[in-house]
Amino acid sequence: MTVPQTRVVIIGGGIGGLFTALELAGEAQITLVSDEDHFLFTPMLYEYLSGEVEEWHIAPKYKEVLDERVKFIQGEVTEIDLQKRQVIVDKHSELLSYDILVLGVGGVTNYAGVEGAQQFAIPFRKIAHADLLRQRMVAALDHVAPNLPPQDTRRALTFAVVGAGASGVELSTKMADLLRDAFERRALTGEPRVLIIEMGDKVVPGMGDQIREFVTEALAESRVEVHTLTTEKSLTFSHGGTETEIETAAVVWAGGVQVNPLVERLDVPKTRRGLILVDPTLQIHGHENVLALGDIAYYEDATPTLAGTAQLAFQQATLAARNVSALIKGEKLQGKHFEELGEAMSLGTERAAVLAGGKAFGGPIARQARFAMYTSRLPTWHHRLRVGASWFFGGTEPRPLLPLGIQRNA
Ligand SMILES: Cc1cc2nc3c(=O)[nH]c(=O)nc-3n(C[C@H](O)[C@H](O)[C@H](O)COP(=O)(O)OP(=O)(O)OC[C@H]3O[C@@H](n4cnc5c(N)ncnc54)[C@H](O)[C@@H]3O)c2cc1C
């Protein structure tokens, strides 16, 4: 069968972009442009930090999941000319021309203008960020001698996570469990300290009360403290008008997402928050050959709690692929209503919380359910089978924070 000559360029190989490319493979001349050489299944970045999953499980290289029907270009797109229908990719001399464009560049870390945050805090959106955080945790542990008094040990092993949304909670419980395990293995006295700094008045504000119960219990079990507001390398947090400064081994920023700079520069209709206004077909208002999806798009016909989630990006990828296909064939484009499919959160290294079919459950069973559920969300059947087998036969035990020399040889 001959492939139509329509040139489709997809920018961003995340959940929205990669799944659109996979579904469209063979239907046109597809080019996927993304700034990294690998996909990332973000909901399991916490398990990567703890070593429960390996890099190849959740961050396969594009060349492993894409076949010859999709051309992959690694590079950062710096400019899009919607009139000339061209894209500029950094460090690539040629302009990339398209007939149809799909935008799925996702968001970037939102430091909310907090002084020193971008400079000193570690973001948590990429494999490299998880690697850096793990290195910092090991380095901090390696500096503590077993005979150090408990109060000094606690001071040296204080970590702060900014933001008590799902990301901050998943991260802090994982870190706290890993650190406590390391304390036992290294026979350190006292305990580590993990704080969550939250501006609002409750944890996981976007989630229902059923899940919050499990979250509150897990935070208490993992002994994570919840506080408000932060700045700089050492942390200043204010509570009831008084400011306290705390020394930290690391501050991790899980304080939110903001619009991608590429989208900021794009002259298309947007919401006040800078999200691209899309039609029910995912087409950008006034540009029928350009579709946007995932974290950068404001889609009206979706349950509000779905905004900025992987589930929405997944579901939209199917719609985007169907509508690109319709555009190529000259058929009518469709819209779709998107519903919440359920919620799943990792809570430390031994438990999770899952909300499915209106029922919430927690503990080790929820952890297993989450692993099973997420196997089916990874790209391609081949990759899912390999990962599923690896988890089933090889296990999903966390990798302890061993001293640096030992880790290298492990
Ligand atoms: C740590 C973490 C955990 C999360 N956990 C969950 C969860 O449990 N459940 C859930 O529903 N959601 C979760 N999310 C949110 C979810 O990841 C996003 O909603 C989803 O990935 C959005 O998909 P997207 O395709 O819009 O963007 P992304 O998946 O972010 O993909 C964007 C892609 O574009 C690339 N890119 C960016 N700029 C450029 C450029 N200029 N040129 C080329 N390429 C570019 C990026 O490298 C990336 O590959 C989590 C997010 C993070 C960071």
mmCIF file of C-alpha atoms in Angstrom, residues 26-342:
data_model
loop_
_atom_site.group_PDB
_atom_site.id
_atom_site.type_symbol
_atom_site.label_atom_id
_atom_site.label_comp_id
_atom_site.label_asym_id
_atom_site.label_seq_id
_atom_site.Cartn_x
_atom_site.Cartn_y
_atom_site.Cartn_z
ATOM 1 C CA GLY A 26 1.896 4.350 7.924
ATOM 2 C CA GLU A 27 -0.925 6.802 7.216
ATOM 3 C CA ALA A 28 1.275 9.694 6.027
ATOM 4 C CA GLN A 29 4.870 10.921 6.010
ATOM 5 C CA ILE A 30 5.186 11.247 9.777
ATOM 6 C CA THR A 31 8.049 13.088 11.463
ATOM 7 C CA LEU A 32 8.316 13.216 15.244
ATOM 8 C CA VAL A 33 10.569 15.925 16.698
ATOM 9 C CA SER A 34 11.523 15.821 20.358
ATOM 10 C CA ASP A 35 14.348 17.264 22.404
ATOM 11 C CA GLU A 36 15.382 14.033 24.160
ATOM 12 C CA ASP A 37 16.291 10.670 22.605
ATOM 13 C CA HIS A 38 13.766 8.831 24.776
ATOM 14 C CA PHE A 39 10.124 8.830 25.755
ATOM 15 C CA LEU A 40 9.265 9.170 29.462
ATOM 16 C CA PHE A 41 6.297 7.601 31.204
ATOM 17 C CA THR A 42 6.196 10.296 33.891
ATOM 18 C CA PRO A 43 3.756 8.638 36.344
ATOM 19 C CA MET A 44 6.509 6.137 37.205
ATOM 20 C CA LEU A 45 9.413 8.561 37.573
ATOM 21 C CA TYR A 46 9.064 8.114 41.348
ATOM 22 C CA GLU A 47 9.603 4.364 40.982
ATOM 23 C CA TYR A 48 12.659 5.108 38.861
ATOM 24 C CA LEU A 49 14.024 7.281 41.675
ATOM 25 C CA SER A 50 13.556 4.428 44.144
ATOM 26 C CA GLY A 51 14.898 1.812 41.740
ATOM 27 C CA GLU A 52 11.603 -0.128 41.674
ATOM 28 C CA VAL A 53 11.712 0.213 37.890
ATOM 29 C CA GLU A 54 14.628 0.592 35.494
ATOM 30 C CA GLU A 55 15.274 3.303 32.965
ATOM 31 C CA TRP A 56 14.484 1.079 29.944
ATOM 32 C CA HIS A 57 11.095 0.184 31.447
ATOM 33 C CA ILE A 58 9.707 3.716 31.556
ATOM 34 C CA ALA A 59 12.018 5.657 29.252
ATOM 35 C CA PRO A 60 12.578 3.572 26.119
ATOM 36 C CA LYS A 61 14.565 5.181 23.331
ATOM 37 C CA TYR A 62 12.380 6.388 20.458
ATOM 38 C CA LYS A 63 14.348 4.177 18.061
ATOM 39 C CA GLU A 64 13.135 1.165 20.069
ATOM 40 C CA VAL A 65 9.437 2.009 20.004
ATOM 41 C CA LEU A 66 9.149 3.627 16.568
ATOM 42 C CA ASP A 67 9.608 1.741 13.318
ATOM 43 C CA GLU A 68 10.702 3.010 9.903
ATOM 44 C CA ARG A 69 7.231 4.417 9.204
ATOM 45 C CA VAL A 70 7.949 7.355 11.551
ATOM 46 C CA LYS A 71 10.996 9.556 11.058
ATOM 47 C CA PHE A 72 12.453 10.759 14.365
ATOM 48 C CA ILE A 73 14.455 13.962 14.709
ATOM 49 C CA GLN A 74 16.072 14.729 18.041
ATOM 50 C CA GLY A 75 16.198 18.461 18.631
ATOM 51 C CA GLU A 76 14.507 21.380 20.309
ATOM 52 C CA VAL A 77 11.967 23.217 18.189
ATOM 53 C CA THR A 78 12.687 26.909 18.632
ATOM 54 C CA GLU A 79 10.201 28.451 16.233
ATOM 55 C CA ILE A 80 7.034 27.617 14.362
ATOM 56 C CA ASP A 81 5.912 29.679 11.370
ATOM 57 C CA LEU A 82 2.211 28.957 11.047
ATOM 58 C CA GLN A 83 1.884 31.033 7.840
ATOM 59 C CA LYS A 84 4.773 29.397 5.950
ATOM 60 C CA ARG A 85 4.004 26.020 7.587
ATOM 61 C CA GLN A 86 7.578 25.549 8.708
ATOM 62 C CA VAL A 87 9.356 24.543 11.886
ATOM 63 C CA ILE A 88 12.870 25.453 12.998
ATOM 64 C CA VAL A 89 14.734 22.782 14.927
ATOM 65 C CA ASP A 90 17.752 23.921 16.939
ATOM 66 C CA LYS A 91 21.103 22.843 15.462
ATOM 67 C CA HIS A 92 19.414 21.543 12.298
ATOM 68 C CA SER A 93 20.224 23.600 9.226
ATOM 69 C CA GLU A 94 17.112 22.603 7.270
ATOM 70 C CA LEU A 95 13.658 23.988 7.906
ATOM 71 C CA LEU A 96 11.026 21.347 8.417
ATOM 72 C CA SER A 97 7.917 21.893 6.260
ATOM 73 C CA TYR A 98 4.564 20.388 7.089
ATOM 74 C CA ASP A 99 1.042 20.062 5.747
ATOM 75 C CA ILE A 100 -0.376 19.113 9.141
ATOM 76 C CA LEU A 101 1.186 19.986 12.500
ATOM 77 C CA VAL A 102 0.493 18.352 15.860
ATOM 78 C CA LEU A 103 1.747 20.164 18.957
ATOM 79 C CA GLY A 104 2.396 18.191 22.141
ATOM 80 C CA VAL A 105 5.310 19.905 23.865
ATOM 81 C CA GLY A 106 3.892 19.654 27.404
ATOM 82 C CA GLY A 107 4.667 22.051 30.242
ATOM 83 C CA VAL A 108 7.782 23.143 32.127
ATOM 84 C CA THR A 109 8.470 23.501 35.849
ATOM 85 C CA ASN A 110 6.740 26.495 37.403
ATOM 86 C CA TYR A 111 8.969 28.135 40.025
ATOM 87 C CA ALA A 112 6.219 30.670 40.734
ATOM 88 C CA GLY A 113 8.747 33.520 40.822
ATOM 89 C CA VAL A 114 10.233 32.291 44.114
ATOM 90 C CA GLU A 115 13.690 33.794 44.493
ATOM 91 C CA GLY A 116 16.495 31.258 44.203
ATOM 92 C CA ALA A 117 14.167 28.361 43.373
ATOM 93 C CA GLN A 118 15.293 27.796 39.785
ATOM 94 C CA GLN A 119 18.924 28.230 40.802
ATOM 95 C CA PHE A 120 18.981 25.925 43.823
ATOM 96 C CA ALA A 121 16.037 23.534 43.755
ATOM 97 C CA ILE A 122 16.021 20.298 41.764
ATOM 98 C CA PRO A 123 13.075 20.017 39.366
ATOM 99 C CA PHE A 124 11.429 16.612 38.949
ATOM 100 C CA ARG A 125 10.246 16.077 35.385
ATOM 101 C CA LYS A 126 12.998 14.083 33.676
ATOM 102 C CA ILE A 127 15.202 11.009 34.146
ATOM 103 C CA ALA A 128 18.196 13.335 34.642
ATOM 104 C CA HIS A 129 16.374 15.074 37.526
ATOM 105 C CA ALA A 130 15.683 11.760 39.284
ATOM 106 C CA ASP A 131 19.341 10.735 38.786
ATOM 107 C CA LEU A 132 20.531 14.016 40.286
ATOM 108 C CA LEU A 133 18.222 13.719 43.275
ATOM 109 C CA ARG A 134 19.317 10.139 43.963
ATOM 110 C CA GLN A 135 22.971 11.217 43.755
ATOM 111 C CA ARG A 136 22.283 14.013 46.251
ATOM 112 C CA MET A 137 20.594 11.596 48.652
ATOM 113 C CA VAL A 138 23.493 9.120 48.459
ATOM 114 C CA ALA A 139 26.087 11.914 48.805
ATOM 115 C CA ALA A 140 24.310 13.308 51.869
ATOM 116 C CA LEU A 141 24.134 9.836 53.460
ATOM 117 C CA ASP A 142 27.800 9.158 52.627
ATOM 118 C CA HIS A 143 28.790 12.266 54.606
ATOM 119 C CA VAL A 144 27.150 11.047 57.811
ATOM 120 C CA ALA A 145 29.217 8.869 60.146
ATOM 121 C CA PRO A 146 27.326 6.184 62.155
ATOM 122 C CA ASN A 147 28.514 7.719 65.463
ATOM 123 C CA LEU A 148 27.169 11.227 64.670
ATOM 124 C CA PRO A 149 24.624 12.376 67.294
ATOM 125 C CA PRO A 150 20.999 11.925 66.117
ATOM 126 C CA GLN A 151 20.278 15.690 65.972
ATOM 127 C CA ASP A 152 23.302 16.305 63.687
ATOM 128 C CA THR A 153 22.380 13.338 61.501
ATOM 129 C CA ARG A 154 18.840 14.656 61.187
ATOM 130 C CA ARG A 155 20.122 18.107 60.226
ATOM 131 C CA ALA A 156 22.467 16.666 57.571
ATOM 132 C CA LEU A 157 19.703 14.510 56.168
ATOM 133 C CA THR A 158 16.899 17.030 55.842
ATOM 134 C CA PHE A 159 15.229 17.106 52.435
ATOM 135 C CA ALA A 160 12.413 19.400 51.374
ATOM 136 C CA VAL A 161 9.852 18.910 48.624
ATOM 137 C CA VAL A 162 7.968 21.975 47.463
ATOM 138 C CA GLY A 163 4.327 21.364 46.588
ATOM 139 C CA ALA A 164 1.870 18.900 48.123
ATOM 140 C CA GLY A 165 0.068 18.039 44.922
ATOM 141 C CA ALA A 166 0.141 14.398 43.818
ATOM 142 C CA SER A 167 3.719 14.813 42.598
ATOM 143 C CA GLY A 168 5.038 16.250 45.888
ATOM 144 C CA VAL A 169 3.303 13.553 47.921
ATOM 145 C CA GLU A 170 4.515 10.683 45.737
ATOM 146 C CA LEU A 171 8.029 12.065 45.762
ATOM 147 C CA SER A 172 8.284 12.800 49.478
ATOM 148 C CA THR A 173 6.911 9.427 50.601
ATOM 149 C CA LYS A 174 9.315 7.660 48.230
ATOM 150 C CA MET A 175 12.273 9.706 49.517
ATOM 151 C CA ALA A 176 11.325 9.191 53.158
ATOM 152 C CA ASP A 177 11.025 5.393 52.752
ATOM 153 C CA LEU A 178 14.322 5.187 50.865
ATOM 154 C CA LEU A 179 16.134 7.273 53.463
ATOM 155 C CA ARG A 180 14.737 5.308 56.395
ATOM 156 C CA ASP A 181 15.811 2.061 54.750
ATOM 157 C CA ALA A 182 19.301 3.548 54.237
ATOM 158 C CA PHE A 183 19.406 4.511 57.946
ATOM 159 C CA GLU A 184 18.876 0.891 58.947
ATOM 160 C CA ARG A 185 21.360 -0.509 56.444
ATOM 161 C CA ARG A 186 24.035 1.995 57.466
ATOM 162 C CA ALA A 187 23.243 1.696 61.189
ATOM 163 C CA LEU A 188 22.798 5.474 61.546
ATOM 164 C CA THR A 189 21.266 6.895 64.707
ATOM 165 C CA GLY A 190 18.072 8.986 64.766
ATOM 166 C CA GLU A 191 16.011 9.474 61.633
ATOM 167 C CA PRO A 192 15.991 11.494 58.399
ATOM 168 C CA ARG A 193 13.713 14.461 57.942
ATOM 169 C CA VAL A 194 11.544 14.977 54.853
ATOM 170 C CA LEU A 195 9.357 18.061 54.639
ATOM 171 C CA ILE A 196 6.649 19.035 52.215
ATOM 172 C CA ILE A 197 6.213 22.768 51.738
ATOM 173 C CA GLU A 198 2.763 23.660 50.522
ATOM 174 C CA MET A 199 1.246 27.090 49.984
ATOM 175 C CA GLY A 200 -2.352 25.882 50.187
ATOM 176 C CA ASP A 201 -4.207 24.499 53.197
ATOM 177 C CA LYS A 202 -4.394 20.808 52.247
ATOM 178 C CA VAL A 203 -2.491 18.057 50.502
ATOM 179 C CA VAL A 204 -3.483 16.814 47.006
ATOM 180 C CA PRO A 205 -5.960 19.699 46.543
ATOM 181 C CA GLY A 206 -7.157 18.475 43.113
ATOM 182 C CA MET A 207 -8.107 15.012 44.361
ATOM 183 C CA GLY A 208 -11.148 13.579 46.090
ATOM 184 C CA ASP A 209 -11.477 12.935 49.838
ATOM 185 C CA GLN A 210 -11.387 9.150 49.371
ATOM 186 C CA ILE A 211 -7.821 9.246 48.017
ATOM 187 C CA ARG A 212 -6.810 12.004 50.479
ATOM 188 C CA GLU A 213 -7.460 9.634 53.386
ATOM 189 C CA PHE A 214 -4.836 7.212 52.075
ATOM 190 C CA VAL A 215 -2.472 10.091 51.325
ATOM 191 C CA THR A 216 -2.722 11.528 54.847
ATOM 192 C CA GLU A 217 -2.169 8.099 56.368
ATOM 193 C CA ALA A 218 0.846 7.411 54.116
ATOM 194 C CA LEU A 219 2.432 10.799 54.883
ATOM 195 C CA ALA A 220 2.105 10.059 58.593
ATOM 196 C CA GLU A 221 3.474 6.513 58.231
ATOM 197 C CA SER A 222 6.429 7.750 56.183
ATOM 198 C CA ARG A 223 6.876 10.530 58.791
ATOM 199 C CA VAL A 224 6.751 13.357 56.232
ATOM 200 C CA GLU A 225 6.156 16.845 57.745
ATOM 201 C CA VAL A 226 3.830 19.269 55.918
ATOM 202 C CA HIS A 227 4.649 23.063 55.996
ATOM 203 C CA THR A 228 4.271 26.239 53.884
ATOM 204 C CA LEU A 229 6.409 28.489 51.557
ATOM 205 C CA THR A 230 10.084 28.215 50.582
ATOM 206 C CA THR A 231 13.127 30.078 49.183
ATOM 207 C CA GLU A 232 16.761 29.377 48.269
ATOM 208 C CA LYS A 233 19.212 26.622 49.122
ATOM 209 C CA SER A 234 18.621 26.675 52.778
ATOM 210 C CA LEU A 235 14.922 26.865 53.216
ATOM 211 C CA THR A 236 12.946 29.722 54.686
ATOM 212 C CA PHE A 237 9.398 28.861 55.487
ATOM 213 C CA SER A 238 6.878 31.080 57.153
ATOM 214 C CA HIS A 239 4.107 29.886 59.388
ATOM 215 C CA GLY A 240 1.756 32.151 61.321
ATOM 216 C CA GLY A 241 3.861 35.212 60.425
ATOM 217 C CA THR A 242 7.178 33.880 61.763
ATOM 218 C CA GLU A 243 9.981 32.838 59.444
ATOM 219 C CA THR A 244 12.170 29.813 60.123
ATOM 220 C CA GLU A 245 15.315 28.923 58.236
ATOM 221 C CA ILE A 246 16.245 25.275 57.817
ATOM 222 C CA GLU A 247 19.410 23.767 56.346
ATOM 223 C CA THR A 248 18.653 21.144 53.722
ATOM 224 C CA ALA A 249 20.616 18.509 51.817
ATOM 225 C CA ALA A 250 18.347 19.235 48.827
ATOM 226 C CA VAL A 251 15.150 21.036 47.900
ATOM 227 C CA VAL A 252 13.068 19.378 45.185
ATOM 228 C CA TRP A 253 10.581 21.492 43.250
ATOM 229 C CA ALA A 254 7.245 19.782 42.615
ATOM 230 C CA GLY A 255 5.365 23.044 42.824
ATOM 231 C CA GLY A 256 3.542 23.009 39.504
ATOM 232 C CA VAL A 257 3.667 23.340 35.757
ATOM 233 C CA GLN A 258 3.663 26.363 33.493
ATOM 234 C CA VAL A 259 3.280 26.909 29.783
ATOM 235 C CA ASN A 260 6.109 25.791 27.525
ATOM 236 C CA PRO A 261 8.121 28.800 26.191
ATOM 237 C CA LEU A 262 7.535 27.605 22.610
ATOM 238 C CA VAL A 263 3.795 27.907 23.183
ATOM 239 C CA GLU A 264 4.271 31.291 24.876
ATOM 240 C CA ARG A 265 5.834 32.575 21.646
ATOM 241 C CA LEU A 266 3.068 31.207 19.443
ATOM 242 C CA ASP A 267 0.516 33.777 18.290
ATOM 243 C CA VAL A 268 -2.699 31.744 18.596
ATOM 244 C CA PRO A 269 -5.822 32.124 20.762
ATOM 245 C CA LYS A 270 -5.081 31.199 24.370
ATOM 246 C CA THR A 271 -6.640 31.161 27.814
ATOM 247 C CA ARG A 272 -5.540 33.606 30.545
ATOM 248 C CA ARG A 273 -3.130 30.930 31.806
ATOM 249 C CA GLY A 274 -1.593 30.724 28.323
ATOM 250 C CA LEU A 275 -3.066 27.359 27.289
ATOM 251 C CA ILE A 276 -3.931 27.020 23.591
ATOM 252 C CA LEU A 277 -7.659 27.151 22.934
ATOM 253 C CA VAL A 278 -8.572 24.137 20.847
ATOM 254 C CA ASP A 279 -11.821 23.128 19.169
ATOM 255 C CA PRO A 280 -13.524 19.860 20.135
ATOM 256 C CA THR A 281 -11.539 18.334 17.246
ATOM 257 C CA LEU A 282 -8.246 19.519 18.863
ATOM 258 C CA GLN A 283 -7.686 21.972 15.990
ATOM 259 C CA ILE A 284 -6.333 25.367 17.024
ATOM 260 C CA HIS A 285 -8.866 28.176 16.478
ATOM 261 C CA GLY A 286 -8.208 29.677 13.053
ATOM 262 C CA HIS A 287 -5.632 27.038 11.999
ATOM 263 C CA GLU A 288 -7.430 23.959 10.770
ATOM 264 C CA ASN A 289 -4.232 22.083 9.838
ATOM 265 C CA VAL A 290 -2.728 22.492 13.346
ATOM 266 C CA LEU A 291 -3.782 20.383 16.327
ATOM 267 C CA ALA A 292 -2.650 20.753 19.949
ATOM 268 C CA LEU A 293 -3.082 18.274 22.790
ATOM 269 C CA GLY A 294 -2.030 17.380 26.316
ATOM 270 C CA ASP A 295 -0.739 19.851 28.894
ATOM 271 C CA ILE A 296 -0.558 22.792 26.470
ATOM 272 C CA ALA A 297 -4.177 22.676 25.275
ATOM 273 C CA TYR A 298 -7.386 23.884 26.866
ATOM 274 C CA TYR A 299 -10.077 21.383 25.892
ATOM 275 C CA GLU A 300 -13.532 22.355 27.032
ATOM 276 C CA ASP A 301 -15.303 19.009 26.852
ATOM 277 C CA ALA A 302 -13.248 17.227 29.522
ATOM 278 C CA THR A 303 -13.919 16.699 33.222
ATOM 279 C CA PRO A 304 -12.009 19.599 34.893
ATOM 280 C CA THR A 305 -9.890 17.300 37.117
ATOM 281 C CA LEU A 306 -8.405 15.798 33.951
ATOM 282 C CA ALA A 307 -6.563 19.021 33.044
ATOM 283 C CA GLY A 308 -2.803 18.493 32.965
ATOM 284 C CA THR A 309 -2.947 14.705 33.326
ATOM 285 C CA ALA A 310 -1.423 11.804 31.457
ATOM 286 C CA GLN A 311 -4.848 10.224 31.069
ATOM 287 C CA LEU A 312 -6.131 13.210 29.135
ATOM 288 C CA ALA A 313 -3.041 13.301 26.896
ATOM 289 C CA PHE A 314 -3.470 9.552 26.206
ATOM 290 C CA GLN A 315 -7.107 9.867 25.280
ATOM 291 C CA GLN A 316 -6.472 12.954 23.171
ATOM 292 C CA ALA A 317 -3.711 11.166 21.238
ATOM 293 C CA THR A 318 -6.284 8.727 19.873
ATOM 294 C CA LEU A 319 -8.559 11.611 18.887
ATOM 295 C CA ALA A 320 -5.665 13.581 17.347
ATOM 296 C CA ALA A 321 -4.582 10.574 15.259
ATOM 297 C CA ARG A 322 -8.159 9.964 14.111
ATOM 298 C CA ASN A 323 -8.622 13.612 13.140
ATOM 299 C CA VAL A 324 -5.272 13.916 11.344
ATOM 300 C CA SER A 325 -6.254 10.829 9.404
ATOM 301 C CA ALA A 326 -9.632 12.441 8.580
ATOM 302 C CA LEU A 327 -7.893 15.640 7.426
ATOM 303 C CA ILE A 328 -5.679 13.605 5.079
ATOM 304 C CA LYS A 329 -8.663 11.748 3.642
ATOM 305 C CA GLY A 330 -10.874 14.837 3.451
ATOM 306 C CA GLU A 331 -13.362 13.340 5.913
ATOM 307 C CA LYS A 332 -15.313 15.023 8.719
ATOM 308 C CA LEU A 333 -13.367 15.581 11.958
ATOM 309 C CA GLN A 334 -14.839 14.517 15.304
ATOM 310 C CA GLY A 335 -14.895 15.666 18.906
ATOM 311 C CA LYS A 336 -15.043 13.569 22.071
ATOM 312 C CA HIS A 337 -15.998 13.944 25.696
ATOM 313 C CA PHE A 338 -13.214 12.825 28.045
ATOM 314 C CA GLU A 339 -13.974 11.358 31.440
ATOM 315 C CA GLU A 340 -11.832 10.634 34.464
ATOM 316 C CA LEU A 341 -10.798 6.947 34.307
ATOM 317 C CA GLY A 342 -9.645 6.725 37.940
#
